[in-house]
One Martini backbone bead per residue (centre of mass of N, CA, C, O) as a GRO file, in nm:
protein
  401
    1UNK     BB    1   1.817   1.721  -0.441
    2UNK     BB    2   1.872   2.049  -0.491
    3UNK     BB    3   1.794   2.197  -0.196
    4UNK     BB    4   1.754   1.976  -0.012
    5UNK     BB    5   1.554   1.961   0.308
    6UNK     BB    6   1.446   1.882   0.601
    7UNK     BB    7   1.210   2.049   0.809
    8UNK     BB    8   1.157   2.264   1.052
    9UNK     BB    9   0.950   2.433   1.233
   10UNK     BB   10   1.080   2.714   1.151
   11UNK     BB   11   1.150   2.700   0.862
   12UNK     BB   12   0.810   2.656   0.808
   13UNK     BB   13   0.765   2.948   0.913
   14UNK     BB   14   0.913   3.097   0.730
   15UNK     BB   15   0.793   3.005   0.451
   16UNK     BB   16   0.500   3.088   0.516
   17UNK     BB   17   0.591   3.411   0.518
   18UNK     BB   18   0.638   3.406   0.184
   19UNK     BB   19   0.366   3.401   0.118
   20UNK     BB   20   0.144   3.558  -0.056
   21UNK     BB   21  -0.123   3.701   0.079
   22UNK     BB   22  -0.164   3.557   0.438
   23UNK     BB   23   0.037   3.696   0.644
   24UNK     BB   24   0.111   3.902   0.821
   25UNK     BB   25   0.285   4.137   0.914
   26UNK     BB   26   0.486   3.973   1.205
   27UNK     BB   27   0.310   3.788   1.289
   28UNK     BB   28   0.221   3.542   1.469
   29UNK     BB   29   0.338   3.199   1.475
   30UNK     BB   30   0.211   2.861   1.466
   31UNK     BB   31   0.384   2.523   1.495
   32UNK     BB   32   0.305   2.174   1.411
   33UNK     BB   33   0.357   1.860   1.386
   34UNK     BB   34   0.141   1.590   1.171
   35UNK     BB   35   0.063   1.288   1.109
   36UNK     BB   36   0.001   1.139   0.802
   37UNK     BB   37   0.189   0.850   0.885
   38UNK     BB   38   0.413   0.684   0.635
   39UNK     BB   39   0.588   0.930   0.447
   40UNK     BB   40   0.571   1.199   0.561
   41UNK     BB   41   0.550   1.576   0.649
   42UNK     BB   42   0.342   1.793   0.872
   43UNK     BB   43   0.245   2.098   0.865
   44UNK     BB   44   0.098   2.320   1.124
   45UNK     BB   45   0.008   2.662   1.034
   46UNK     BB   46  -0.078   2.958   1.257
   47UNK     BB   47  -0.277   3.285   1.354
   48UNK     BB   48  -0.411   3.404   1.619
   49UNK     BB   49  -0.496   3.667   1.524
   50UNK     BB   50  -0.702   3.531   1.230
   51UNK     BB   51  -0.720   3.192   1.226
   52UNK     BB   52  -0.514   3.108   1.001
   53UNK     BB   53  -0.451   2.856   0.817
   54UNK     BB   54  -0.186   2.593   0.727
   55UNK     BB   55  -0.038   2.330   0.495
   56UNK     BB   56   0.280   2.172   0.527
   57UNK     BB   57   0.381   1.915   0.270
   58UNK     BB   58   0.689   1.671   0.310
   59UNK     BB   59   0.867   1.495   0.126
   60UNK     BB   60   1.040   1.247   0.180
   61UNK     BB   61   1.325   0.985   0.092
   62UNK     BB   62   1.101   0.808   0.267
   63UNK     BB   63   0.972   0.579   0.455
   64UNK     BB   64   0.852   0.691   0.739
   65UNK     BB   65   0.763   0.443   0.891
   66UNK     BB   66   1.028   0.246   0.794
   67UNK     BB   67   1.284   0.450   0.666
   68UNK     BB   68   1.603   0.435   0.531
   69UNK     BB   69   1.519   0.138   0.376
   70UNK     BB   70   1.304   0.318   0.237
   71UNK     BB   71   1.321   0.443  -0.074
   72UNK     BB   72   1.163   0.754  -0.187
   73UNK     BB   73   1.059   0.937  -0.415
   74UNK     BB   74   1.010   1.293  -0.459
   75UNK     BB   75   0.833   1.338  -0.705
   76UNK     BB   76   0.536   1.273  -0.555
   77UNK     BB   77   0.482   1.598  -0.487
   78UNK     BB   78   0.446   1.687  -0.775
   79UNK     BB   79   0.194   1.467  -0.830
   80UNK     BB   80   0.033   1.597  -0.637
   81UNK     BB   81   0.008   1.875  -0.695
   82UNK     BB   82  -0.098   1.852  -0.975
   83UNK     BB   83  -0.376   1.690  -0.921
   84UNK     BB   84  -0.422   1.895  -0.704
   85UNK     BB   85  -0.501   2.089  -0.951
   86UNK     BB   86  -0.656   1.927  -1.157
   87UNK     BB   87  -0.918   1.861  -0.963
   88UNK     BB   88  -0.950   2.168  -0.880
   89UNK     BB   89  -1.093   2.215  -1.190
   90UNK     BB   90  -1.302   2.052  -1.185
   91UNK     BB   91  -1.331   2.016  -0.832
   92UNK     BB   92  -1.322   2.248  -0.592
   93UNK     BB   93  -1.490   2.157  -0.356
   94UNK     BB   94  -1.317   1.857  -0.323
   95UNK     BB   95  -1.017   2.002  -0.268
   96UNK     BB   96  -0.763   2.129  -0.162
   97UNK     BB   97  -0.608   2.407  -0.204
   98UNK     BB   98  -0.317   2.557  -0.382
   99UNK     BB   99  -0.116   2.759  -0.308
  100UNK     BB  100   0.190   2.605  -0.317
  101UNK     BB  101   0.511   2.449  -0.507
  102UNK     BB  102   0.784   2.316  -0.447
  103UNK     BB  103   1.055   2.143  -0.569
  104UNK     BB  104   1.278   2.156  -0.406
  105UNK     BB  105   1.128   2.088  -0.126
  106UNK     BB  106   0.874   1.914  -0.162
  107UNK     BB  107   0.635   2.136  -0.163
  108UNK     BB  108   0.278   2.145  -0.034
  109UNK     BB  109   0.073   2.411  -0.011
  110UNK     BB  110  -0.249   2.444   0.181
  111UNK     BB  111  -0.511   2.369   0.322
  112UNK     BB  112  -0.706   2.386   0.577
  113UNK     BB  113  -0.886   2.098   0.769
  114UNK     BB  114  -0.948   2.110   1.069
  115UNK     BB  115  -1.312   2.103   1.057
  116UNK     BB  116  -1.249   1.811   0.981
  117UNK     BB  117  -1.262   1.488   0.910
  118UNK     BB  118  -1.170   1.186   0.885
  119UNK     BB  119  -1.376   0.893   0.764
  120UNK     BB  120  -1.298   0.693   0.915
  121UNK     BB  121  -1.352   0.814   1.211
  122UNK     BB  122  -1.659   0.841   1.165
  123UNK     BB  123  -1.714   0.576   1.104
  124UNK     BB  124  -1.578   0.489   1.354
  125UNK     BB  125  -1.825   0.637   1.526
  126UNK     BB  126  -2.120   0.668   1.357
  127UNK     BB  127  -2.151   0.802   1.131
  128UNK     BB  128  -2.314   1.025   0.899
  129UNK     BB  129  -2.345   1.066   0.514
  130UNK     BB  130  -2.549   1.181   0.290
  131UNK     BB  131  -2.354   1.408   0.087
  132UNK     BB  132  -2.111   1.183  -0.007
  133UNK     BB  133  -2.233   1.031  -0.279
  134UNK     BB  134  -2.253   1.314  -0.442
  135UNK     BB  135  -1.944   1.399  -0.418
  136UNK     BB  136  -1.786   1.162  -0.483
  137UNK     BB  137  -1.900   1.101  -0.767
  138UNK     BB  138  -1.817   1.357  -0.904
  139UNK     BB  139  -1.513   1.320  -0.855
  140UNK     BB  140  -1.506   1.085  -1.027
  141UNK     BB  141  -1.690   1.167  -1.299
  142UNK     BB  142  -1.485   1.453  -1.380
  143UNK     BB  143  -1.181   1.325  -1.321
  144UNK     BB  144  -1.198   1.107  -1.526
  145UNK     BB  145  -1.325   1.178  -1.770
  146UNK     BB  146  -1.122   1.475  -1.811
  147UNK     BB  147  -0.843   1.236  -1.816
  148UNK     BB  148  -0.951   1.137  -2.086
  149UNK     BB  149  -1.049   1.000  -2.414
  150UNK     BB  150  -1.325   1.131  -2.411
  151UNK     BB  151  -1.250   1.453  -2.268
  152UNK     BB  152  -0.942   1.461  -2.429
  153UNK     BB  153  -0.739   1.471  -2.585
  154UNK     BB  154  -0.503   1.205  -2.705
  155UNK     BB  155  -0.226   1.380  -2.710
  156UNK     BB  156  -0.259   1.547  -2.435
  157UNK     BB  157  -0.290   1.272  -2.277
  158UNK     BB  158  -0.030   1.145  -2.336
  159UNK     BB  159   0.121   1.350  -2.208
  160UNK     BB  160  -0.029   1.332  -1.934
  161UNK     BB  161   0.105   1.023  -1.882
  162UNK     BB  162   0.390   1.096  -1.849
  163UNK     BB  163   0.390   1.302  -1.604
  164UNK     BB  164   0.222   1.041  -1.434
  165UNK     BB  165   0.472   0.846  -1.387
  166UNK     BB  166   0.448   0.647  -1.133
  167UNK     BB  167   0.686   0.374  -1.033
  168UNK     BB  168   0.717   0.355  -0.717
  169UNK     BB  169   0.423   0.387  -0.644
  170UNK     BB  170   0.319   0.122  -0.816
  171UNK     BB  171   0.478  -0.079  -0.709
  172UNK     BB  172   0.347  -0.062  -0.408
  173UNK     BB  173   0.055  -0.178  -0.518
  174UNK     BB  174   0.171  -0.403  -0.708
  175UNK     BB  175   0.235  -0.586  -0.444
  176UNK     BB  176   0.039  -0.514  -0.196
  177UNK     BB  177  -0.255  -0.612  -0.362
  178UNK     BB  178  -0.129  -0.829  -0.631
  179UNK     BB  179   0.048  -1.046  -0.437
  180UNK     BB  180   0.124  -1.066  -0.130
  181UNK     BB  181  -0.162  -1.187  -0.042
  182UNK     BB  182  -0.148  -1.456  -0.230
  183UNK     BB  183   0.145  -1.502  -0.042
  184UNK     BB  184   0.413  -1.596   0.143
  185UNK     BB  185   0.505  -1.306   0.267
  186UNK     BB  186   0.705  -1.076   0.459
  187UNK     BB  187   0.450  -0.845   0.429
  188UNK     BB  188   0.286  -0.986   0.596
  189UNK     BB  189   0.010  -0.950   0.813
  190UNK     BB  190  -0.087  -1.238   1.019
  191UNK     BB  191  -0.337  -1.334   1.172
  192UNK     BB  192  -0.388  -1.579   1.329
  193UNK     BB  193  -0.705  -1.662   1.375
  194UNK     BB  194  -0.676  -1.644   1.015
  195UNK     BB  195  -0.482  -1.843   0.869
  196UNK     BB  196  -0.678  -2.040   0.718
  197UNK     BB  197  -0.790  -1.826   0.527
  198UNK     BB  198  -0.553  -1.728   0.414
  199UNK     BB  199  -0.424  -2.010   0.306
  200UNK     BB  200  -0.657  -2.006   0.077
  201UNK     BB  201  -0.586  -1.791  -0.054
  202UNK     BB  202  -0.302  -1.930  -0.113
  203UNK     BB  203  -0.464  -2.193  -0.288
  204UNK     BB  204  -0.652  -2.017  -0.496
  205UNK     BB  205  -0.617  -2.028  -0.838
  206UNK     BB  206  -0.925  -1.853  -0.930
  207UNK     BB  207  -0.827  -1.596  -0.806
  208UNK     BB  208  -0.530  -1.531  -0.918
  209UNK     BB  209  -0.647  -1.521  -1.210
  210UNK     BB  210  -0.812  -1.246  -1.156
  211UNK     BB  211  -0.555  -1.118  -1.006
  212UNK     BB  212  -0.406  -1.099  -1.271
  213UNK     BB  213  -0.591  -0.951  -1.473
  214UNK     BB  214  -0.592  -0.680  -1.281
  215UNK     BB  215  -0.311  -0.651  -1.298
  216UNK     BB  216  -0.286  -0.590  -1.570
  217UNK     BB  217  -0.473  -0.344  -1.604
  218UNK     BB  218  -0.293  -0.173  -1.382
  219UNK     BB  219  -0.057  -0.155  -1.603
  220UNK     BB  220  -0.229  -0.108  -1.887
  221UNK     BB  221  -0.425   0.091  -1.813
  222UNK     BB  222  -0.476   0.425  -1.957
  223UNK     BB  223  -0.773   0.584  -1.871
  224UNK     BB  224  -0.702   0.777  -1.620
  225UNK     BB  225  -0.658   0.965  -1.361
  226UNK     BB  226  -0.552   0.903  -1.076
  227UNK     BB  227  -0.557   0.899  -0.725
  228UNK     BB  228  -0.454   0.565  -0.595
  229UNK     BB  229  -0.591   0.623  -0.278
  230UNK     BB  230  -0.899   0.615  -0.238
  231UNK     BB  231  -0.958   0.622   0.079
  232UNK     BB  232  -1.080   0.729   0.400
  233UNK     BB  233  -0.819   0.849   0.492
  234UNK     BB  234  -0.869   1.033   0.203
  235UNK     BB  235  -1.087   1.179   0.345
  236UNK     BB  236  -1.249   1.468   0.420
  237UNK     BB  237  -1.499   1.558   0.655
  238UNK     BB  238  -1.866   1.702   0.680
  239UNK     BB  239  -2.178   1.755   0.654
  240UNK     BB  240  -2.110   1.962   0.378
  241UNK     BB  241  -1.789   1.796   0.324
  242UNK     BB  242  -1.583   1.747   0.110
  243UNK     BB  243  -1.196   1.616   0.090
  244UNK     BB  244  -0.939   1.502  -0.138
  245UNK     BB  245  -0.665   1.388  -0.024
  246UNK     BB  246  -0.308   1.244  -0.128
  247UNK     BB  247  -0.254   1.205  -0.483
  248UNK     BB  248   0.070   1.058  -0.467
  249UNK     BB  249  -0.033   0.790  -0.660
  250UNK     BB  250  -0.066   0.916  -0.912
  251UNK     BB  251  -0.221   0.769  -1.217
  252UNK     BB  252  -0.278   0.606  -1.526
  253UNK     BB  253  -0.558   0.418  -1.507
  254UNK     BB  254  -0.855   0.203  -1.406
  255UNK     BB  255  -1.149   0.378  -1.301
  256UNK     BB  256  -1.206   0.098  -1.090
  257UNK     BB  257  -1.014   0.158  -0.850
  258UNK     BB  258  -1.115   0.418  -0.762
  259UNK     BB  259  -1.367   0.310  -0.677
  260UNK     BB  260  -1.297   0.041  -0.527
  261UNK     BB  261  -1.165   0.191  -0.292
  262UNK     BB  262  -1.432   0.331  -0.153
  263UNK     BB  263  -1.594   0.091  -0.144
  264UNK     BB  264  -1.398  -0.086   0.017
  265UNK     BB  265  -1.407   0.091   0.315
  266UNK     BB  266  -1.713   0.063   0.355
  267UNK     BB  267  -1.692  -0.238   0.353
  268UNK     BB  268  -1.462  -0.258   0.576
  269UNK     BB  269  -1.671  -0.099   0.789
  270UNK     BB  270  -1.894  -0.301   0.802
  271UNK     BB  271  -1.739  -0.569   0.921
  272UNK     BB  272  -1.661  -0.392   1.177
  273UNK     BB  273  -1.934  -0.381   1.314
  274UNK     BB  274  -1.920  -0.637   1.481
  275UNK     BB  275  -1.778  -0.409   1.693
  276UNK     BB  276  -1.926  -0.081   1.676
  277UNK     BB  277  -2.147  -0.163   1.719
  278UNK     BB  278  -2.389  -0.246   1.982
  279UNK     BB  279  -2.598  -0.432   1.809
  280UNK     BB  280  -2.813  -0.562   1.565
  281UNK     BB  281  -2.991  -0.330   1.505
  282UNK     BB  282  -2.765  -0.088   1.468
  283UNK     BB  283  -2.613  -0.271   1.248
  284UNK     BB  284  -2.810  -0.296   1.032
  285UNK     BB  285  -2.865   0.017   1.018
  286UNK     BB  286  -2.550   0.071   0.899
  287UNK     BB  287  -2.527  -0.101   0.670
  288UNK     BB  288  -2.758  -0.013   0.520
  289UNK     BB  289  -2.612   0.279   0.483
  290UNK     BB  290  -2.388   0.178   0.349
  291UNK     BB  291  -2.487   0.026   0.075
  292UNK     BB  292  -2.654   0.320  -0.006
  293UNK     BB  293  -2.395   0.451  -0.064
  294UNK     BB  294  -2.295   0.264  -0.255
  295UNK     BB  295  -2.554   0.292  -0.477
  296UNK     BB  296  -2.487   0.588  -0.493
  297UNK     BB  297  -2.256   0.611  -0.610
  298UNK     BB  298  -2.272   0.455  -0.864
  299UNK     BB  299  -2.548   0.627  -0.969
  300UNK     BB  300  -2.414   0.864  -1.001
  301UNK     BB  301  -2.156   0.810  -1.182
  302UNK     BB  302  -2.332   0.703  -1.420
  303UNK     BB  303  -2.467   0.913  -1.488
  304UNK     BB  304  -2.277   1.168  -1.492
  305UNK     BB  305  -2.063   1.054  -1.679
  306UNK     BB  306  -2.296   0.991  -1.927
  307UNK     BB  307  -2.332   1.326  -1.930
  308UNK     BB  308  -2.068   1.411  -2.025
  309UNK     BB  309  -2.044   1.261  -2.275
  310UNK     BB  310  -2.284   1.365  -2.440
  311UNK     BB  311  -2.179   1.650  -2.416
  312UNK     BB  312  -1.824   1.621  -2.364
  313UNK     BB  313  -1.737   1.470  -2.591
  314UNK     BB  314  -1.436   1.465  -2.822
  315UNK     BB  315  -1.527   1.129  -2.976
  316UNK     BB  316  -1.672   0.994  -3.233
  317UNK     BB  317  -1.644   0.699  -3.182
  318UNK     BB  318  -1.737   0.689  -2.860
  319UNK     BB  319  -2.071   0.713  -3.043
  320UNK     BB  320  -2.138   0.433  -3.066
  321UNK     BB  321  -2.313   0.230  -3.075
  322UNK     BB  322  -2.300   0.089  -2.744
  323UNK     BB  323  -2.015   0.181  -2.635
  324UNK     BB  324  -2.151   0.315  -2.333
  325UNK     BB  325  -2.259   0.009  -2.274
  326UNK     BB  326  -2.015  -0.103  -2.235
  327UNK     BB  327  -1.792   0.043  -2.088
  328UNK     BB  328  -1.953   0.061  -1.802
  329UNK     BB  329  -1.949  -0.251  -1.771
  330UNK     BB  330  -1.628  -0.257  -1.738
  331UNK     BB  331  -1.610  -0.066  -1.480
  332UNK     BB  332  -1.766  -0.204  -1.303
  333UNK     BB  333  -1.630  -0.461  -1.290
  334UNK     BB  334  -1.362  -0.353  -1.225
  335UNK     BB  335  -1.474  -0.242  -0.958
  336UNK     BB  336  -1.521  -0.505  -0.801
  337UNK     BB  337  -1.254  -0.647  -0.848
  338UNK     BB  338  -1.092  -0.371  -0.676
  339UNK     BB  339  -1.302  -0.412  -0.446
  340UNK     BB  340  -1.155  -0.642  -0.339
  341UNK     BB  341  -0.850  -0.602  -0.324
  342UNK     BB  342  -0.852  -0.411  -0.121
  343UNK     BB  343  -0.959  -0.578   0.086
  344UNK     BB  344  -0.790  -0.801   0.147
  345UNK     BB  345  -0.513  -0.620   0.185
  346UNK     BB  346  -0.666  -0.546   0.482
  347UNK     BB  347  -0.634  -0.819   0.637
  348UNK     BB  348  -0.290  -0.935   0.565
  349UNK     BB  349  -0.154  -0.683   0.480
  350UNK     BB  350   0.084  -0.459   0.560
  351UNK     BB  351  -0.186  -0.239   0.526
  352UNK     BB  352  -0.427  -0.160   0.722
  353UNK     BB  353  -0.725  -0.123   0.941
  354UNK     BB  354  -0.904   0.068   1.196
  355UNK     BB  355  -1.183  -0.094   1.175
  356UNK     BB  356  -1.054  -0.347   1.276
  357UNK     BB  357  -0.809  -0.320   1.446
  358UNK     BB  358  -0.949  -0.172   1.711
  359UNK     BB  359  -1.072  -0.396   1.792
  360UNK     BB  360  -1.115  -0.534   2.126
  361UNK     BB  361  -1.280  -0.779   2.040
  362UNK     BB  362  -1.141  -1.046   1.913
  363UNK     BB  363  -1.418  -1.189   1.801
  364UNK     BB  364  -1.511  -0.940   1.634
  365UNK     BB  365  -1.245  -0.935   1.450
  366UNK     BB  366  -1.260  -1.211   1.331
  367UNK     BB  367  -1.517  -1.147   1.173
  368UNK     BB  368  -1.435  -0.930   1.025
  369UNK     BB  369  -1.210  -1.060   0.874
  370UNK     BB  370  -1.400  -1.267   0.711
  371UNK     BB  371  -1.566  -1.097   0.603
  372UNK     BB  372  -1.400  -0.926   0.433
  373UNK     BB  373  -1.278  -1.185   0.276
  374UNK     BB  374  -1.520  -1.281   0.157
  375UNK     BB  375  -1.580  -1.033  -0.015
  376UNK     BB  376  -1.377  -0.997  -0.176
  377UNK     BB  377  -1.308  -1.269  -0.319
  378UNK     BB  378  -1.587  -1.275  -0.460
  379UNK     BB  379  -1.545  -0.984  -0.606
  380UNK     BB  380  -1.346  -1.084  -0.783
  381UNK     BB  381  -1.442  -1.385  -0.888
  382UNK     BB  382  -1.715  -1.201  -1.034
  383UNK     BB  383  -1.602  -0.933  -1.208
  384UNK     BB  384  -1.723  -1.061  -1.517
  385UNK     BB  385  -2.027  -1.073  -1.417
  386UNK     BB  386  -2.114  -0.815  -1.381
  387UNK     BB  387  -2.446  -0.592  -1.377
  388UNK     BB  388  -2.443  -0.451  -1.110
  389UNK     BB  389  -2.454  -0.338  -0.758
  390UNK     BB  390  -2.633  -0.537  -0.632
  391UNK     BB  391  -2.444  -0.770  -0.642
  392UNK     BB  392  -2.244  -0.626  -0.434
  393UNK     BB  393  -2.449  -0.643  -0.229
  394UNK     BB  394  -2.538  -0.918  -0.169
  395UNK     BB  395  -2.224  -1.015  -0.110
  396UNK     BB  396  -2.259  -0.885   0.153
  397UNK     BB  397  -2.484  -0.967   0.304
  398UNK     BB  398  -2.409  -1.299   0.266
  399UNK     BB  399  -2.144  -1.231   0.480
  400UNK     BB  400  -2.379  -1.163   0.728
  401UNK     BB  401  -2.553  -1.459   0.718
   0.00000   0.00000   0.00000
């Protein structure tokens, strides 16, 4: 990309004093570098002057975690960019603000959440979220709904699947998600202690062929915009605010993915009480928090997205009878599947979770690790009969007595 350089922490700081009426003229910044994870650059840079302080996220040419042998488009900060631009209009108090984003310098200057925590931390920390389930629900029914062929033109709609191809970043949910957990790839991080389970998922037929399925619905389904990685990590919270952020694999696909990941997480953090819990009744008081957090998740979700619909639906053939009620249990069903996948892929596949992988108890951990694998498995082999989101909540409970 021309005039494209990684930046340094002054340059970052030089950067943030160009963006108009953020901070004052001439006074003191300070910047520091913080780790994202895997993929890019992330400064925070503060004004000890005025408290103000802001976030930017610079991506790499490269996936940070592995090096330049594995080359990533810069294209994704565009694509992260305008997502949190379209979420922001629609659910503004779900996702930080967006001050600036630099095109040529894959720059995208947002909000500073550091009075939030990561969710995952939270969980696994053994906090509860309240307000959670009724705020992931809005964000995912307003921003699928209003990215959908239900909520807006279907021509301007076709435009913007154009612009959200994001072919580099679903390669690699296409391979990491639904491929090589499946089989022995030299991509899997397979425990030792638990290869005979890894090994039986890789020679269940009937499993990888509903892998295939579902499969082929994230290759061909362009139903919503989706946020494309919506797990814990990526949602930042505290008891009165959620902000979901890092929407750089974003692109179009089934709205089932997304809510799959949510819940795929929720449950993946279930499993791990085997070692965060303290004891039998602390487990079950937890994990029953964390089931109940996702009935409300699907139960507000299918709630909103139905009043949106009815109110603000855009196409008349989507209002024949019958059909919002088709559709829904399509949704749930895809949903069954996608958390399932979600959570496969986090037990055995290149990048794990640290609600299990932290877990200091090596038997804590293997168990934590085969009840995610049976939950998850069931949720795939089960998702084209799914009924209810009880019946997720079942086949929970079912994997950990």
């Amino acid at each position: 990309m021309p005039g494209y350089h990684a930046l340094s922490e002054a340059q970052a700081i030089e950067y943030a004093r160009s963006i108009p009426d953020l901070f004052s003229e001439n006074s003191e910044l300070v910047c520091r570098e913080i780790g994202d994870g895997n993929l890019n650059l992330v400064f925070h840079i503060s004004e000890p002057a005025s408290g103000k302080s802001i976030i930017l996220k610079q991506a790499l040419p490269y996936a940070k975690v592995v090096g330049e042998s594995w080359p990533l488009t810069l294209d994704r900060a565009r694509i992260e960019s305008e997502a949190l631009i379209i979420q922001g209009k629609l659910c503004p108090d779900l996702v930080p603000h967006v001050y600036a984003y630099e095109p040529d310098l894959a720059l995208t200057v947002m909000q500073d959440l550091s009075d939030h925590v990561i969710m995952r931390k939270g969980l696994m920390d053994g906090n509860r979220y309240p307000l959670f389930a009724g705020h992931i629900a809005t964000f995912l029914a307003q921003t699928l709904f209003y990215t959908s062929d239900l909520g807006m033109n279907q021509q301007q709609k076709k435009e913007q699947v154009k612009r959200f191809i994001n072919p580099e970043l679903c390669k690699i949910t296409e391979d990491l998600i639904f491929d090589d957990p499946y089989t022995d790839s030299p991509n899997n991080n397979v425990p030792p202690a638990i290869r005979d389970a890894v090994e039986a998922v890789w020679k269940d037929q009937a499993l990888h062929l509903e892998v295939a399925i579902l499969r082929g619905k994230f290759l061909t389904h362009a139903q919503s915009l989706l946020h494309g990685d919506l797990h814990t990590g990526s949602i930042f919270i505290k008891a009165d605010s959620t902000k979901v952020i890092d929407p750089e694999f974003a692109y179009y696909g089934p709205m089932g993915f997304d809510i799959g990941a949510v819940l795929a997480n929720l449950l993946l953090n279930f499993a791990s009480q085997e070692g965060w819990s303290a004891d039998a009744d602390s487990r079950k008081s937890y994990r029953a928090y964390l089931t109940q957090t996702i009935r409300d998740i699907w139960t507000k979700f299918e709630a909103e997205f139905r009043s949106l619909w009815n109110e603000h639906g855009v196409d008349r053939v989507s209002k024949t009878a019958g059909y919002q009620d088709w559709y829904m249990k399509e949704v749930l069903r895809d949903t069954f599947g996608f958390t399932g996948s979600k959570m496969v892929r986090r037990v055995h596949g290149l990048a794990q979770v640290a609600d299990i992988n932290k877990l200091e108890d090596e038997a804590a951990k293997e168990r934590a690790q085969r009840i995610a694998l049976a939950i998850g498995t069931s949720l795939i082999k089960f998702n084209r009969q799914a009924d209810s989101i009880e019946q997720l909540i079942e086949i929970a409970d079912k994997a950990v007595h």
